[in-house]
mmCIF file of C-alpha atoms in Angstrom:
data_model
loop_
_atom_site.group_PDB
_atom_site.id
_atom_site.type_symbol
_atom_site.label_atom_id
_atom_site.label_comp_id
_atom_site.label_asym_id
_atom_site.label_seq_id
_atom_site.Cartn_x
_atom_site.Cartn_y
_atom_site.Cartn_z
ATOM 1 C CA MET H 22 -4.107 21.894 -13.017
ATOM 2 C CA VAL H 23 -7.807 21.376 -12.710
ATOM 3 C CA SER H 24 -9.502 22.603 -9.540
ATOM 4 C CA CYS H 25 -11.335 19.331 -8.997
ATOM 5 C CA ALA H 26 -10.556 16.097 -10.740
ATOM 6 C CA LEU H 27 -13.429 13.943 -9.535
ATOM 7 C CA LYS H 28 -16.663 13.534 -11.430
ATOM 8 C CA THR H 29 -19.399 14.901 -9.201
ATOM 9 C CA GLU H 30 -22.672 14.351 -10.978
ATOM 10 C CA HIS H 31 -23.591 11.616 -8.475
ATOM 11 C CA SER H 32 -22.998 12.216 -4.784
ATOM 12 C CA HIS H 33 -22.322 8.546 -4.122
ATOM 13 C CA PHE H 34 -18.863 8.948 -5.622
ATOM 14 C CA PHE H 35 -17.722 10.905 -2.555
ATOM 15 C CA PRO H 36 -16.068 9.115 0.382
ATOM 16 C CA LYS H 37 -18.555 10.102 3.095
ATOM 17 C CA SER H 38 -21.470 8.430 1.405
ATOM 18 C CA VAL H 39 -19.816 5.918 -0.856
ATOM 19 C CA SER H 40 -21.270 2.436 -0.860
ATOM 20 C CA LYS H 41 -18.620 0.023 0.324
ATOM 21 C CA ILE H 42 -17.063 -1.836 -2.550
ATOM 22 C CA VAL H 43 -15.574 -5.188 -1.630
ATOM 23 C CA ALA H 44 -11.992 -4.221 -0.827
ATOM 24 C CA LEU H 45 -8.852 -6.261 -0.940
ATOM 25 C CA SER H 46 -9.075 -6.106 2.864
ATOM 26 C CA ILE H 47 -5.348 -6.097 3.329
ATOM 27 C CA SER H 48 -2.959 -3.424 4.456
ATOM 28 C CA MET H 49 -1.755 -2.612 0.988
ATOM 29 C CA LYS H 50 0.360 0.517 0.910
ATOM 30 C CA ILE H 51 -0.549 3.301 -1.513
ATOM 31 C CA LEU H 52 1.428 6.473 -2.277
ATOM 32 C CA ILE H 53 -0.398 9.462 -3.765
ATOM 33 C CA ILE H 54 1.926 11.943 -5.503
ATOM 34 C CA GLU H 55 -0.425 14.809 -6.334
ATOM 35 C CA ASP H 56 0.095 18.554 -5.837
ATOM 36 C CA GLU H 57 -3.608 19.340 -5.607
ATOM 37 C CA VAL H 58 -4.062 19.056 -1.845
ATOM 38 C CA GLU H 59 -7.859 18.854 -1.804
ATOM 39 C CA LEU H 60 -7.964 16.121 -4.435
ATOM 40 C CA SER H 61 -5.216 14.190 -2.670
ATOM 41 C CA ALA H 62 -7.135 14.374 0.625
ATOM 42 C CA VAL H 63 -10.355 13.096 -0.974
ATOM 43 C CA ILE H 64 -8.558 10.147 -2.577
ATOM 44 C CA GLN H 65 -6.704 9.403 0.661
ATOM 45 C CA ASP H 66 -9.900 9.459 2.719
ATOM 46 C CA PHE H 67 -11.649 7.153 0.268
ATOM 47 C CA LEU H 68 -8.825 4.622 0.070
ATOM 48 C CA GLU H 69 -8.349 4.599 3.843
ATOM 49 C CA GLN H 70 -12.042 3.763 4.212
ATOM 50 C CA GLU H 71 -11.325 0.813 1.934
ATOM 51 C CA LYS H 72 -8.606 -0.317 4.406
ATOM 52 C CA PHE H 73 -5.578 0.757 2.401
ATOM 53 C CA LEU H 74 -2.597 2.364 4.113
ATOM 54 C CA VAL H 75 -2.061 5.677 2.337
ATOM 55 C CA GLU H 76 0.852 8.109 2.210
ATOM 56 C CA THR H 77 1.042 11.390 0.321
ATOM 57 C CA ALA H 78 3.596 13.608 -1.409
ATOM 58 C CA PHE H 79 2.794 16.974 -2.970
ATOM 59 C CA ASP H 80 5.813 17.795 -5.138
ATOM 60 C CA TYR H 81 8.674 16.224 -7.061
ATOM 61 C CA ALA H 82 11.207 16.364 -4.217
ATOM 62 C CA SER H 83 8.979 14.742 -1.582
ATOM 63 C CA GLY H 84 7.811 12.161 -4.105
ATOM 64 C CA LEU H 85 11.401 11.253 -4.963
ATOM 65 C CA ASP H 86 12.241 10.920 -1.269
ATOM 66 C CA LYS H 87 9.300 8.560 -0.744
ATOM 67 C CA ILE H 88 9.968 6.294 -3.712
ATOM 68 C CA SER H 89 13.699 6.165 -2.960
ATOM 69 C CA ASN H 90 13.318 5.107 0.663
ATOM 70 C CA TYR H 91 10.109 3.071 0.808
ATOM 71 C CA ASP H 92 8.249 0.421 -1.169
ATOM 72 C CA TYR H 93 4.596 0.681 -2.180
ATOM 73 C CA ASP H 94 2.043 -1.705 -3.608
ATOM 74 C CA CYS H 95 0.707 1.033 -5.862
ATOM 75 C CA ILE H 96 1.669 4.645 -6.606
ATOM 76 C CA LEU H 97 -0.889 7.157 -7.904
ATOM 77 C CA LEU H 98 1.247 9.609 -9.844
ATOM 78 C CA ASP H 99 0.338 12.999 -11.290
ATOM 79 C CA ILE H 100 2.391 14.214 -14.256
ATOM 80 C CA MET H 101 2.464 17.941 -13.484
ATOM 81 C CA LEU H 102 4.246 18.494 -10.170
ATOM 82 C CA PRO H 103 6.030 21.448 -8.566
ATOM 83 C CA GLY H 104 9.764 21.020 -9.067
ATOM 84 C CA GLY H 105 9.640 18.368 -11.745
ATOM 85 C CA SER H 106 7.627 15.937 -13.824
ATOM 86 C CA GLY H 107 5.813 12.817 -12.779
ATOM 87 C CA MET H 108 7.313 11.147 -15.847
ATOM 88 C CA GLU H 109 10.775 11.901 -14.448
ATOM 89 C CA LEU H 110 9.747 10.336 -11.137
ATOM 90 C CA LEU H 111 8.533 7.241 -12.959
ATOM 91 C CA ALA H 112 11.853 6.981 -14.790
ATOM 92 C CA GLN H 113 13.704 7.381 -11.475
ATOM 93 C CA LEU H 114 11.583 4.646 -9.892
ATOM 94 C CA ARG H 115 12.467 2.163 -12.626
ATOM 95 C CA ALA H 116 16.138 3.263 -12.581
ATOM 96 C CA LEU H 117 16.182 2.321 -8.895
ATOM 97 C CA GLY H 118 15.149 -1.181 -9.938
ATOM 98 C CA LYS H 119 11.818 -0.957 -8.120
ATOM 99 C CA SER H 120 8.708 -2.796 -9.237
ATOM 100 C CA ASP H 121 6.074 -0.687 -7.448
ATOM 101 C CA SER H 122 2.896 -0.579 -9.528
ATOM 102 C CA VAL H 123 2.066 2.876 -10.912
ATOM 103 C CA ILE H 124 -1.184 4.446 -12.070
ATOM 104 C CA ILE H 125 -0.715 7.836 -13.701
ATOM 105 C CA ILE H 126 -3.549 10.233 -12.822
ATOM 106 C CA SER H 127 -3.427 13.351 -14.934
ATOM 107 C CA ALA H 128 -5.470 16.094 -16.535
ATOM 108 C CA LYS H 129 -3.296 15.587 -19.611
ATOM 109 C CA ASP H 130 -5.231 13.148 -21.771
ATOM 110 C CA ALA H 131 -3.091 13.276 -24.914
ATOM 111 C CA VAL H 132 -2.237 9.972 -26.537
ATOM 112 C CA GLU H 133 1.482 10.784 -26.485
ATOM 113 C CA ASP H 134 1.403 11.253 -22.695
ATOM 114 C CA LYS H 135 -0.302 7.891 -22.238
ATOM 115 C CA VAL H 136 2.188 6.188 -24.538
ATOM 116 C CA GLN H 137 5.155 7.810 -22.790
ATOM 117 C CA GLY H 138 3.873 6.819 -19.355
ATOM 118 C CA LEU H 139 3.242 3.214 -20.342
ATOM 119 C CA GLU H 140 6.605 2.948 -22.100
ATOM 120 C CA LEU H 141 8.327 4.226 -18.944
ATOM 121 C CA GLY H 142 6.716 1.402 -16.983
ATOM 122 C CA ALA H 143 3.374 2.703 -15.717
ATOM 123 C CA ASP H 144 0.743 0.001 -15.251
ATOM 124 C CA ASP H 145 -2.261 2.184 -16.061
ATOM 125 C CA TYR H 146 -3.255 5.734 -16.998
ATOM 126 C CA LEU H 147 -6.380 7.409 -15.616
ATOM 127 C CA ALA H 148 -7.379 10.787 -17.021
ATOM 128 C CA LYS H 149 -8.945 13.434 -14.789
ATOM 129 C CA PRO H 150 -11.750 13.854 -13.982
ATOM 130 C CA PHE H 151 -12.481 10.332 -12.777
ATOM 131 C CA HIS H 152 -14.817 8.514 -10.421
ATOM 132 C CA LEU H 153 -13.409 7.223 -7.146
ATOM 133 C CA ALA H 154 -15.078 3.891 -7.836
ATOM 134 C CA GLU H 155 -13.140 3.544 -11.089
ATOM 135 C CA LEU H 156 -9.861 4.474 -9.396
ATOM 136 C CA HIS H 157 -10.518 1.891 -6.687
ATOM 137 C CA ALA H 158 -11.277 -0.808 -9.247
ATOM 138 C CA ARG H 159 -8.069 -0.088 -11.135
ATOM 139 C CA VAL H 160 -5.958 -0.127 -7.966
ATOM 140 C CA LYS H 161 -7.469 -3.477 -6.941
ATOM 141 C CA SER H 162 -6.946 -4.931 -10.397
ATOM 142 C CA ILE H 163 -3.296 -3.898 -10.566
ATOM 143 C CA ILE H 164 -2.474 -5.166 -7.083
ATOM 144 C CA ARG H 165 -4.185 -8.479 -7.801
ATOM 145 C CA ARG H 166 -2.282 -8.902 -11.067
ATOM 146 C CA LYS H 167 0.952 -8.159 -9.242
ATOM 147 C CA ASN H 168 0.456 -10.408 -6.232
ATOM 148 C CA GLN H 169 -1.886 -13.154 -7.316
ATOM 149 C CA HIS H 170 -0.437 -16.426 -8.518
ATOM 150 C CA GLY H 171 -3.422 -18.745 -8.774
ATOM 151 C CA GLU H 172 -5.202 -18.495 -5.429
ATOM 152 C CA ASN H 173 -4.600 -15.339 -3.434
ATOM 153 C CA ILE H 174 -3.013 -17.159 -0.496
ATOM 154 C CA ILE H 175 0.392 -16.660 1.103
ATOM 155 C CA HIS H 176 2.036 -19.793 2.510
ATOM 156 C CA TYR H 177 5.001 -20.154 4.839
ATOM 157 C CA LYS H 178 5.714 -23.560 6.345
ATOM 158 C CA SER H 179 2.508 -24.664 8.155
ATOM 159 C CA VAL H 180 0.924 -21.201 8.056
ATOM 160 C CA SER H 181 -1.429 -19.861 5.384
ATOM 161 C CA LEU H 182 -2.556 -16.244 5.159
ATOM 162 C CA PHE H 183 -5.696 -15.301 3.204
ATOM 163 C CA PRO H 184 -5.479 -11.565 2.352
ATOM 164 C CA ASP H 185 -8.992 -11.301 0.932
ATOM 165 C CA GLU H 186 -10.435 -12.531 4.235
ATOM 166 C CA ARG H 187 -7.770 -11.204 6.632
ATOM 167 C CA LYS H 188 -7.528 -14.738 7.972
ATOM 168 C CA VAL H 189 -4.559 -16.824 9.112
ATOM 169 C CA LEU H 190 -4.546 -20.610 9.437
ATOM 170 C CA VAL H 191 -2.032 -22.793 11.235
ATOM 171 C CA GLY H 192 -2.686 -26.087 9.543
ATOM 172 C CA ASN H 193 -6.486 -26.138 9.516
ATOM 173 C CA LYS H 194 -6.954 -24.082 12.679
ATOM 174 C CA GLU H 195 -7.518 -20.330 12.566
ATOM 175 C CA LEU H 196 -5.033 -18.075 14.322
ATOM 176 C CA ILE H 197 -7.026 -15.214 15.854
ATOM 177 C CA LEU H 198 -5.275 -11.859 15.452
ATOM 178 C CA ASN H 199 -6.376 -8.299 16.106
ATOM 179 C CA ARG H 200 -6.084 -5.740 13.316
ATOM 180 C CA LYS H 201 -2.568 -4.485 14.078
ATOM 181 C CA GLU H 202 -1.269 -7.987 14.784
ATOM 182 C CA TYR H 203 -2.578 -9.053 11.394
ATOM 183 C CA ASP H 204 -1.050 -6.015 9.676
ATOM 184 C CA LEU H 205 2.353 -6.791 11.167
ATOM 185 C CA PHE H 206 2.116 -10.505 10.469
ATOM 186 C CA TYR H 207 1.118 -9.874 6.859
ATOM 187 C CA TYR H 208 4.213 -7.720 6.436
ATOM 188 C CA PHE H 209 6.399 -10.559 7.725
ATOM 189 C CA MET H 210 4.606 -13.197 5.640
ATOM 190 C CA ILE H 211 5.418 -11.445 2.362
ATOM 191 C CA ARG H 212 9.061 -11.139 3.475
ATOM 192 C CA PRO H 213 9.864 -14.507 5.096
ATOM 193 C CA GLU H 214 13.369 -14.963 6.476
ATOM 194 C CA LYS H 215 14.241 -11.333 5.724
ATOM 195 C CA LEU H 216 15.325 -8.918 8.441
ATOM 196 C CA VAL H 217 12.802 -6.101 8.880
ATOM 197 C CA GLN H 218 13.865 -3.057 10.866
ATOM 198 C CA LYS H 219 11.578 -1.825 13.623
ATOM 199 C CA THR H 220 11.319 1.601 12.003
ATOM 200 C CA THR H 221 10.281 -0.049 8.732
ATOM 201 C CA LEU H 222 7.556 -1.982 10.548
ATOM 202 C CA ALA H 223 6.262 1.227 12.124
ATOM 203 C CA GLU H 224 6.227 2.904 8.709
ATOM 204 C CA ALA H 225 4.426 -0.080 7.170
ATOM 205 C CA VAL H 226 1.668 -0.077 9.796
ATOM 206 C CA TRP H 227 1.201 3.661 10.394
ATOM 207 C CA GLY H 228 2.504 5.236 7.196
ATOM 208 C CA ASP H 229 2.733 9.018 7.497
ATOM 209 C CA HIS H 230 1.357 8.796 11.057
ATOM 210 C CA ALA H 231 4.196 6.649 12.391
ATOM 211 C CA ASP H 232 5.795 9.553 14.238
ATOM 212 C CA GLN H 233 2.541 10.372 16.005
ATOM 213 C CA ALA H 234 2.527 7.201 18.072
ATOM 214 C CA ASP H 235 4.857 5.462 20.471
ATOM 215 C CA SER H 236 5.223 3.166 17.516
ATOM 216 C CA LEU H 237 8.414 1.301 18.435
ATOM 217 C CA ASP H 238 7.094 0.375 21.883
ATOM 218 C CA PHE H 239 3.841 -0.682 20.259
ATOM 219 C CA ILE H 240 5.726 -2.782 17.694
ATOM 220 C CA TYR H 241 7.551 -4.554 20.524
ATOM 221 C CA SER H 242 4.256 -5.233 22.295
ATOM 222 C CA GLN H 243 2.509 -6.532 19.178
ATOM 223 C CA VAL H 244 5.441 -8.736 18.168
ATOM 224 C CA LYS H 245 5.513 -10.168 21.691
ATOM 225 C CA ASN H 246 1.798 -10.985 21.418
ATOM 226 C CA LEU H 247 2.267 -12.504 17.962
ATOM 227 C CA ARG H 248 5.125 -14.715 19.122
ATOM 228 C CA LYS H 249 3.028 -15.991 22.021
ATOM 229 C CA LYS H 250 0.057 -16.784 19.782
ATOM 230 C CA LEU H 251 2.264 -18.590 17.259
ATOM 231 C CA LYS H 252 3.900 -20.601 20.028
ATOM 232 C CA ASP H 253 0.594 -21.440 21.726
ATOM 233 C CA GLN H 254 -0.787 -22.730 18.434
ATOM 234 C CA LYS H 255 2.404 -24.704 17.702
ATOM 235 C CA ALA H 256 2.844 -22.932 14.371
ATOM 236 C CA GLY H 257 6.473 -23.987 14.036
ATOM 237 C CA ILE H 258 7.525 -20.464 13.035
ATOM 238 C CA ASP H 259 8.766 -17.522 15.063
ATOM 239 C CA LEU H 260 9.528 -13.815 14.827
ATOM 240 C CA GLN H 261 13.206 -13.860 15.627
ATOM 241 C CA ALA H 262 14.590 -10.712 17.259
ATOM 242 C CA VAL H 263 17.834 -9.232 15.966
ATOM 243 C CA TYR H 264 18.956 -7.138 18.908
ATOM 244 C CA GLY H 265 18.751 -3.412 18.327
ATOM 245 C CA VAL H 266 17.669 -3.786 14.706
ATOM 246 C CA GLY H 267 14.396 -5.601 14.136
ATOM 247 C CA TYR H 268 12.845 -9.000 13.482
ATOM 248 C CA LYS H 269 12.578 -11.700 10.855
ATOM 249 C CA LEU H 270 10.102 -14.500 10.265
ATOM 250 C CA VAL H 271 11.814 -17.877 10.561
#
């Protein structure tokens, strides 16, 4: 593996000084499966600055555990991993029937590797070294292609959610939400009328840091606040509690 997979001829490609690119501004969930810890940390830092929720795995086994148990908007997948191949992980992902978008990031730039990855269901292939700006652009493009049907707006009954602006309207009136309230509400809006477990909500909002917070108590508090705001604005929808399990948007 290469010791550093980012092009460094211009300092503005590093997270600490990067010029802010217009982000998707939504809590999209990214998984980085990369055994090079330093590279993974740089990518994670950069994407978190762009308001993505990022999780990491550093070998085949941890990557398989992540993709088997959780869903992601985009997976950044290295080919050469301790304990197995990224191509095998990609095949496992598709065998599980999952549609998570995948960008292969690899030092292997051979045509046959690109062809194999794309045939296995990868959405894109980015050879190392690469610029963070290019990676960001490709992630945004893939997520937009996956989620955008005409206008990038999510509707449920009288409520409209605008991911690009992090804005929610009830009819024509804006529903004011704080950051975590929005993150939770977005998660419900893309899964209307589906039961979401409290632990899944905590994972969706905090990612790998879920265990570091009193996350379930916080989820309860935020859901309570959301329900009150929806009721006060006569939204006609509710976050229905399923005792001991979780909530669903109805």
